[in-house]
Coordinates of C-alpha atoms and ligand atoms in Angstrom, one line a residue:
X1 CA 58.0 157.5 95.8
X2 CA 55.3 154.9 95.2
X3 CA 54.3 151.5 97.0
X4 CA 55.9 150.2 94.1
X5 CA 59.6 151.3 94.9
X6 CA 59.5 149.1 98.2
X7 CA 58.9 146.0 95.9
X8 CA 62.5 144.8 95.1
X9 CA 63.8 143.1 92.0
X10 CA 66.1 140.5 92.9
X11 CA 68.6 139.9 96.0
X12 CA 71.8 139.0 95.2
X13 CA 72.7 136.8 98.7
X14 CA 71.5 133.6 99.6
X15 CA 71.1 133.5 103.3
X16 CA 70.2 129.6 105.2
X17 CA 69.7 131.1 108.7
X18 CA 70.2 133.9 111.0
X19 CA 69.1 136.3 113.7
X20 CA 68.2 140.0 113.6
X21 CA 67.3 141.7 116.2
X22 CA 66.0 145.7 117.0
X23 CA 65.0 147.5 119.8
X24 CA 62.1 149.8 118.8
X25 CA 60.7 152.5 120.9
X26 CA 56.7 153.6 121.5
X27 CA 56.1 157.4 119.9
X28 CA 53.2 160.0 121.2
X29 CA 51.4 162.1 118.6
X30 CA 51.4 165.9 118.9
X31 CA 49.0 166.2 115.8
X32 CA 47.1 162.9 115.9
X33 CA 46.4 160.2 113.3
X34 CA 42.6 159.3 113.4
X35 CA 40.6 158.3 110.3
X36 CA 42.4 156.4 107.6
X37 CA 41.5 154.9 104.1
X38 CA 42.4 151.7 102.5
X39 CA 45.9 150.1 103.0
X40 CA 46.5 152.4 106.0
X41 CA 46.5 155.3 104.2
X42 CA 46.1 158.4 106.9
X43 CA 43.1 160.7 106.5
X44 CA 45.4 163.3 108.0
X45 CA 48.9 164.2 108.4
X46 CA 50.2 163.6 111.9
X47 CA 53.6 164.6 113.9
X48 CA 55.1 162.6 117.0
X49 CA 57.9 162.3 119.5
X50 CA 59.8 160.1 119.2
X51 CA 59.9 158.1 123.0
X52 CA 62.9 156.6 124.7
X53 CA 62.2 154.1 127.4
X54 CA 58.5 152.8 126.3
X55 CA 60.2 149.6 123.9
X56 CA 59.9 146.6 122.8
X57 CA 62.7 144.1 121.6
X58 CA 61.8 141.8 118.9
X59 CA 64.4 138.5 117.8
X60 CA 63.6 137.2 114.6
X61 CA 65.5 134.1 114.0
X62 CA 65.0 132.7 110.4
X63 CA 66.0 129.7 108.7
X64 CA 65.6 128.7 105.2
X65 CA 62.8 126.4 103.8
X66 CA 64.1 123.1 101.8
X67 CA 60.7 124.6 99.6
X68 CA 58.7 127.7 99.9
X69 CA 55.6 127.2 102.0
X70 CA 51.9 127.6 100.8
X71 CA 51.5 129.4 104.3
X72 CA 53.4 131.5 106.6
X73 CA 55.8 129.4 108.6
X74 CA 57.0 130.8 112.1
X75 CA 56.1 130.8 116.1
X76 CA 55.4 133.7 118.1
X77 CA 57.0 134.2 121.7
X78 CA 56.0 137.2 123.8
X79 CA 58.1 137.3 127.2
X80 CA 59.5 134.0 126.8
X81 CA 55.8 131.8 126.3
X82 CA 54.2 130.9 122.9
X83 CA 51.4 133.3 122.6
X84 CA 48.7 132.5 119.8
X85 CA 46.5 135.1 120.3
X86 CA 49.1 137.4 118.9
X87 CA 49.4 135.0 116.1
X88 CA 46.2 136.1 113.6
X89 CA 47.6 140.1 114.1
X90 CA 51.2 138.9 112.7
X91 CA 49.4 136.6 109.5
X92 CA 48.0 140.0 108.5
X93 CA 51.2 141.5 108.8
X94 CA 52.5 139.0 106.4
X95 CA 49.7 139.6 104.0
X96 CA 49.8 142.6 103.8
X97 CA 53.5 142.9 103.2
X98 CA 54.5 139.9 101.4
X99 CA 54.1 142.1 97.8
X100 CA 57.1 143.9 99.5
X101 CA 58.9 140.8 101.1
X102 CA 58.8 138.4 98.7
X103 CA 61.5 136.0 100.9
X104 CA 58.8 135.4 103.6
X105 CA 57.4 132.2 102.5
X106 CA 60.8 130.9 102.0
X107 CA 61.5 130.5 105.6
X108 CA 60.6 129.4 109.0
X109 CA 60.7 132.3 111.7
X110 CA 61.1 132.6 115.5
X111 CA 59.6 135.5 116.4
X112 CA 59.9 136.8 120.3
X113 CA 59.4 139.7 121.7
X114 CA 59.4 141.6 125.1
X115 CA 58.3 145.4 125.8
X116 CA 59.9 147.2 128.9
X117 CA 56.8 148.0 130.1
X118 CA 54.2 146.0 131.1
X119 CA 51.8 144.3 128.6
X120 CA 48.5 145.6 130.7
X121 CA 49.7 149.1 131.2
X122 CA 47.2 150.6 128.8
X123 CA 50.5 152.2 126.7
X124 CA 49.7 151.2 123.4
X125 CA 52.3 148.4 122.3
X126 CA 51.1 148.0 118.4
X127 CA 53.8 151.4 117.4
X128 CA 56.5 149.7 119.1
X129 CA 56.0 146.4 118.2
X130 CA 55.2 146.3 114.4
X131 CA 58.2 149.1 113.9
X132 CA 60.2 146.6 115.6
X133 CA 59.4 142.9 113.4
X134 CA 59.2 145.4 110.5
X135 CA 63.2 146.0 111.0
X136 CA 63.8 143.0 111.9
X137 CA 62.4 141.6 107.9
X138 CA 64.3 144.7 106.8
X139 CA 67.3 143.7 108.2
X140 CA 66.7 140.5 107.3
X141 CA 65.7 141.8 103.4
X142 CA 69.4 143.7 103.4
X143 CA 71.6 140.9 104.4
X144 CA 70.3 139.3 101.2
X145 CA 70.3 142.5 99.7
X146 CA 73.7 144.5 101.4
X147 CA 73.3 147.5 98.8
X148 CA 70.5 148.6 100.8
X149 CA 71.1 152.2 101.7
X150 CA 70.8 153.7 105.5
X151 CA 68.1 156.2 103.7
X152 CA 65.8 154.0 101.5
X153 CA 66.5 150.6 104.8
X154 CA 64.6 153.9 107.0
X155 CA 62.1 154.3 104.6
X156 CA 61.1 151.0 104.3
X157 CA 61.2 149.8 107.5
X158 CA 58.7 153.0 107.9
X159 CA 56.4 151.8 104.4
X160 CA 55.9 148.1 106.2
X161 CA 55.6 148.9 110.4
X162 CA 53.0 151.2 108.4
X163 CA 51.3 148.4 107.0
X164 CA 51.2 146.7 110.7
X165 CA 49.7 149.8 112.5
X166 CA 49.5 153.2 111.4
X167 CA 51.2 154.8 114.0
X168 CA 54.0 152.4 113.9
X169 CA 55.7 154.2 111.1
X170 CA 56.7 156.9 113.1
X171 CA 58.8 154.8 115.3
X172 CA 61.5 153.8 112.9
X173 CA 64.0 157.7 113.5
X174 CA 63.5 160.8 116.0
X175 CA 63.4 162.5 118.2
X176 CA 60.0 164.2 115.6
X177 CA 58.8 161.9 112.7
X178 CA 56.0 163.0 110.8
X179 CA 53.6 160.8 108.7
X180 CA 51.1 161.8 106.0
X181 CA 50.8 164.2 102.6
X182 CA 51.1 167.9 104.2
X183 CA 52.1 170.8 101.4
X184 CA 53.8 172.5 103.2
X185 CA 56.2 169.8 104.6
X186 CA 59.0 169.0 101.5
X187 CA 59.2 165.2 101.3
X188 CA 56.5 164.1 103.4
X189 CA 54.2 161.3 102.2
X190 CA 51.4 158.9 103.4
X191 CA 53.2 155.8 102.6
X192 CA 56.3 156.4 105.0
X193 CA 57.2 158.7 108.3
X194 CA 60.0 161.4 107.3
X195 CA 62.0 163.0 110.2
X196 CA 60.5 166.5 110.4
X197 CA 62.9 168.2 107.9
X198 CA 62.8 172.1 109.5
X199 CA 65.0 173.5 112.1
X200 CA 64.2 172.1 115.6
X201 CA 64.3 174.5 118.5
X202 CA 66.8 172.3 121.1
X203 CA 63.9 172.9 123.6
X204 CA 62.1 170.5 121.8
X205 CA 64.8 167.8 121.7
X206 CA 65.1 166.6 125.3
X207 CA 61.0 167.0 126.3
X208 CA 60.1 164.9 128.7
X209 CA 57.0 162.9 128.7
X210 CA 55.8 161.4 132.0
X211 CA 52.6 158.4 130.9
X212 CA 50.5 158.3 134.0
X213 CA 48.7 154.7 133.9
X214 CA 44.9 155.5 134.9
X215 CA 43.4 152.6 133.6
X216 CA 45.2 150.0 132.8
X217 CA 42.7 147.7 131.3
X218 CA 42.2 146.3 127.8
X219 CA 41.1 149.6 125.8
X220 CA 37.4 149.8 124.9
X221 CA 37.4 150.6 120.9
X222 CA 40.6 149.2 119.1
X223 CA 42.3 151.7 116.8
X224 CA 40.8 150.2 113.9
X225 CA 37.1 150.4 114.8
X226 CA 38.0 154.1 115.9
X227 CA 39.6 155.0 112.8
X228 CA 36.4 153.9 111.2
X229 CA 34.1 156.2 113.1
X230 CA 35.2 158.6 110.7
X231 CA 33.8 157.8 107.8
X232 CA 30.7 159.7 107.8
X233 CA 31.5 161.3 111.1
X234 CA 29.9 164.9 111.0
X235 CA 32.8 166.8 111.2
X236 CA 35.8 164.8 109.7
X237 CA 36.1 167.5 106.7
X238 CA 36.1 170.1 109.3
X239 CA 38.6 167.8 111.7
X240 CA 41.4 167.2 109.0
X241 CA 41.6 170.6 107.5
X242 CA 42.4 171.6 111.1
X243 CA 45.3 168.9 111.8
X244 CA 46.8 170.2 108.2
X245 CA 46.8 173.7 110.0
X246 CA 48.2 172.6 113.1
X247 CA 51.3 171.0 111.4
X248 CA 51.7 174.7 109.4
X249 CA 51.6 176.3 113.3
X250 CA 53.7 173.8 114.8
X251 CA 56.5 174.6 111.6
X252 CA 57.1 178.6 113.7
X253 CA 56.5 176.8 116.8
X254 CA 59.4 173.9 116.5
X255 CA 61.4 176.9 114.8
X256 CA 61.2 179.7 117.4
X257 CA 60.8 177.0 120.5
X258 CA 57.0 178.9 121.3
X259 CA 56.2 176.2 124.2
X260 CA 53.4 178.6 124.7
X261 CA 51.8 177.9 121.0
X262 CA 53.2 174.2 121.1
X263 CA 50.5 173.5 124.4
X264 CA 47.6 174.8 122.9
X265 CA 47.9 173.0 119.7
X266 CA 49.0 169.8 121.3
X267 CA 46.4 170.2 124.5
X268 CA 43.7 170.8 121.7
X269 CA 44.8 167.9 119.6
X270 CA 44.4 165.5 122.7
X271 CA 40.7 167.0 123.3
X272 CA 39.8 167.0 119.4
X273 CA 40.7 163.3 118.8
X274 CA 38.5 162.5 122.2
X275 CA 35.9 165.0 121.0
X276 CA 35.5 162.7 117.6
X277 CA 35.2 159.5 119.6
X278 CA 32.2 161.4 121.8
X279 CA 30.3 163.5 118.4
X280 CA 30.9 159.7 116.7
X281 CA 28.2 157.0 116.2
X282 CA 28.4 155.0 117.7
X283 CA 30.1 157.3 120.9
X284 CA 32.2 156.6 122.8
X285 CA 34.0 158.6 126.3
X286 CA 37.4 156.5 127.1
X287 CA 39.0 159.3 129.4
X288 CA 38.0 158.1 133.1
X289 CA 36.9 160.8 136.1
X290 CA 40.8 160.8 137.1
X291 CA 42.0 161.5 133.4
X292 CA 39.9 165.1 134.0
X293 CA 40.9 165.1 137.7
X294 CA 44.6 165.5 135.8
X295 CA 44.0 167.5 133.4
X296 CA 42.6 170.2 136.1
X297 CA 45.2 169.5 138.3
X298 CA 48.0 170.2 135.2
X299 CA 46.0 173.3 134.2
X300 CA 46.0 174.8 137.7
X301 CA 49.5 173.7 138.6
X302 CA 50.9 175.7 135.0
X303 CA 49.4 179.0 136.1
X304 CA 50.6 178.9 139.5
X305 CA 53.9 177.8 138.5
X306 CA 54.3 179.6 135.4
X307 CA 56.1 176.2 134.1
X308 CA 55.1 174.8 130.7
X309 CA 53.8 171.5 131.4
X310 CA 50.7 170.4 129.3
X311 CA 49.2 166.6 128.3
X312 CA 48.1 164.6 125.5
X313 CA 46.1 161.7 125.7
X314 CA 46.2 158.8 123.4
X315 CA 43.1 156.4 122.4
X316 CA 42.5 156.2 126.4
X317 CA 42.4 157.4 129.6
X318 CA 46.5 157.6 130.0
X319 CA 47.6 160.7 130.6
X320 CA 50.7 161.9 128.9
X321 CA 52.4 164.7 130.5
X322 CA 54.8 167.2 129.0
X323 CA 57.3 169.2 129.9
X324 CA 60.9 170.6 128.8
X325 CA 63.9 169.0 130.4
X326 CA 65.3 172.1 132.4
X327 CA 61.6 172.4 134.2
X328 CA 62.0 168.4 135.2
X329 CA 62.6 169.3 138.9
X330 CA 59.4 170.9 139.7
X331 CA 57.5 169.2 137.5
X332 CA 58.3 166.2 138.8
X333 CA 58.0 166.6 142.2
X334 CA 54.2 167.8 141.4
X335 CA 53.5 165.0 139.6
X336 CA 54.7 162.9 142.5
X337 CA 52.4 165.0 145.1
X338 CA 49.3 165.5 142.8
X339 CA 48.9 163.4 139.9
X340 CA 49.9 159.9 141.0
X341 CA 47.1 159.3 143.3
X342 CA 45.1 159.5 140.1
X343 CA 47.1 156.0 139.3
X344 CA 46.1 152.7 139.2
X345 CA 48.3 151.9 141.8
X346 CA 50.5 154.8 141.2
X347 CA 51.4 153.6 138.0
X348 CA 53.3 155.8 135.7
X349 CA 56.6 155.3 133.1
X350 CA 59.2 158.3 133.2
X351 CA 60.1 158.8 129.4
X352 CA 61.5 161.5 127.0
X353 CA 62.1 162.5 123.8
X354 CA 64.2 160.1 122.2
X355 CA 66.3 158.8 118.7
X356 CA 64.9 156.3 117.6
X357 CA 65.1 152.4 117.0
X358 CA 68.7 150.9 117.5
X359 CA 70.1 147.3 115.9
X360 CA 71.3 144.7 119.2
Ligands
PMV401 O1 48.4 153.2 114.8 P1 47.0 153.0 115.3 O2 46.2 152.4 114.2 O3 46.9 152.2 116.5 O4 46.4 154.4 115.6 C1 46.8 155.2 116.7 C2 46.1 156.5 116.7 C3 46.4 157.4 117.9 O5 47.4 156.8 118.8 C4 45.2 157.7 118.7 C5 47.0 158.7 117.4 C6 48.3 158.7 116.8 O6 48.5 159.5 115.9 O7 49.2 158.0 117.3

């Protein structure tokens, strides 16, 4: 498929006003996404879970135009208050997808949204959030449009949360999406996330990921200026060759359920995208003391234990630790006794594996 597939023709329903609403859920990368090109197209093919209880709920209440609007016409709501500041972040949005969603200046739109977690946790909100208004516009595009198929209504709503953030994409199915051209993987593509199309050991289907909130402040570098440090970086040739390997590894490793092979590609992953925020210019080191403090403390705790809990780190000094569902006891109780006091304040969201985002 091409960008220009998600351009439609014509809609055959006239719609005055409505509401659609989604629920869409926060996903964590096992291969990460880091260094893009134009149009957020990724400089590497990445591979996530789909999350479960990380969300965010986004109403979009439309209503026709007497005429089409020079400008974009709609309010923004987060938790129940007007927010402005989020306002410039959505006009891009629009922009950039308008080609696709030709309806948009045709109406006024009431946009609010609320995440189930708390806005200054540190957990990322833009994958959640953009997946979520892009189904919204989806939903809205089908009612005028009720042909639509579930398939190509996925695929799109993919192609646009794209457009909003990266990530994002990979939010729309589950419980594994991945996102980017890899040869080896039959359908995949940089415009869209596909669900991972192999066999899926059922190991793999109920993982739990625990977030421990180390620093919840506002992050240092935003994704985009990050995603820029690799133009010229030293060793993004070097960097993308390896995440296109990974992805082969992980195809046995999903097949056969080799948690063993699963935590050293994942575990390296998390190090390699902080590695090319430290070897970039300018450098950067956004894990905190307490992010290593838990990473030892995991380390030790696995060999001891003989469990298979590892972490992954986003663009931060989160920790996000994983485990399979039938080791949730005893991992659990360690990461009440060892790893919360690395908290701010304890702070930590239980979440797992989970379908993706559902229609309310
Ligand atoms: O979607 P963005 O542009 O915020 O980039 C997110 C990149 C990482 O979270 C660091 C990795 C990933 O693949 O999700």
């Amino acid at each position: 498929m091409t960008e220009k597939d998600f351009v439609p023709s014509s809609y055959t329903v006239e719609k005055s006003a409505g509401t659609v609403r989604w629920k869409s859920p926060s996903n964590i990368a096992l291969v990460k996404y880091w260094g893009k090109k134009e149009e957020q197209i990724p400089a590497n093919p990445s591979i996530s879970f789909t999350l479960n209880t990380a969300t965010t709920t986004t109403s979009v209440k439309y209503k026709k135009l007497g005429i089409p609007s020079e400008i974009f016409k709609f309010d923004f709501l987060f938790e129940g208050s007007a927010k402005e500041d989020f306002k410039p972040k959505i006009i891009q949005f629009f922009k950039r997808t308008q080609r696709y969603l030709p309806f948009l200046k045709n109406y006024h739109f009431t946009i609010e949204s609320s995440n189930s977690f708390p806005h200054s946790s540190g957990i990322a909100s833009s994958a959640s959030s953009m997946s979520a208004l892009a189904l919204c516009l989806v939903d809205l595009e089908r009612e005028l449009d009720p042909g639509m198929t579930t398939e190509f209504f996925n695929k799109k709503a993919s192609f646009l949360a794209r457009l909003g953030s990266g990530s994002a994409c990979r939010s729309i199915t589950g419980p594994l999406v991945q996102w980017g051209d890899h040869v080896e993987t039959e359908g995949s593509s940089n415009l869209f996330g596909i669900d991972y199309p192999y066999r899926v050991h059922p190991i793999f289907e109920k993982y739990q990921d625990t977030i421990l909130l180390v620093d919840k402040g506002q992050k240092q570098v935003s994704s985009t200026v990050g995603h820029n440090l690799m133009h010229n970086h030293a060793f993004a040739k070097e960097r993308f060759a390896q995440a296109h390997r990974n992805l082969t590894t992980l195809k046995g490793v999903f097949e056969t359920g080799d948690v063993t092979t699963f935590i050293e590609i994942v575990e390296s992953e998390a190090l390699t995208l902080h590695a090319m925020m430290m070897t970039s210019l300018p450098y950067f080191i956004l894990m905190k003391p307490n992010t290593l403090e838990i990473i030892n403390r995991i380390w030790a705790f696995r060999k001891a234990s003989q469990t298979h809990v590892c972490f992954t780190l986003d663009a931060g000094a989160n920790v996000h630790v994983l485990y399979p569902e039938n080791e949730k006891a005893q991992v659990y109780a360690f990461i009440e006794e060892e790893l919360l006091q690395y908290c701010e304040e304890g702070g930590h969201l239980c979440d797992q594996v989970g379908s993706g985002a559902k229609k309310l």
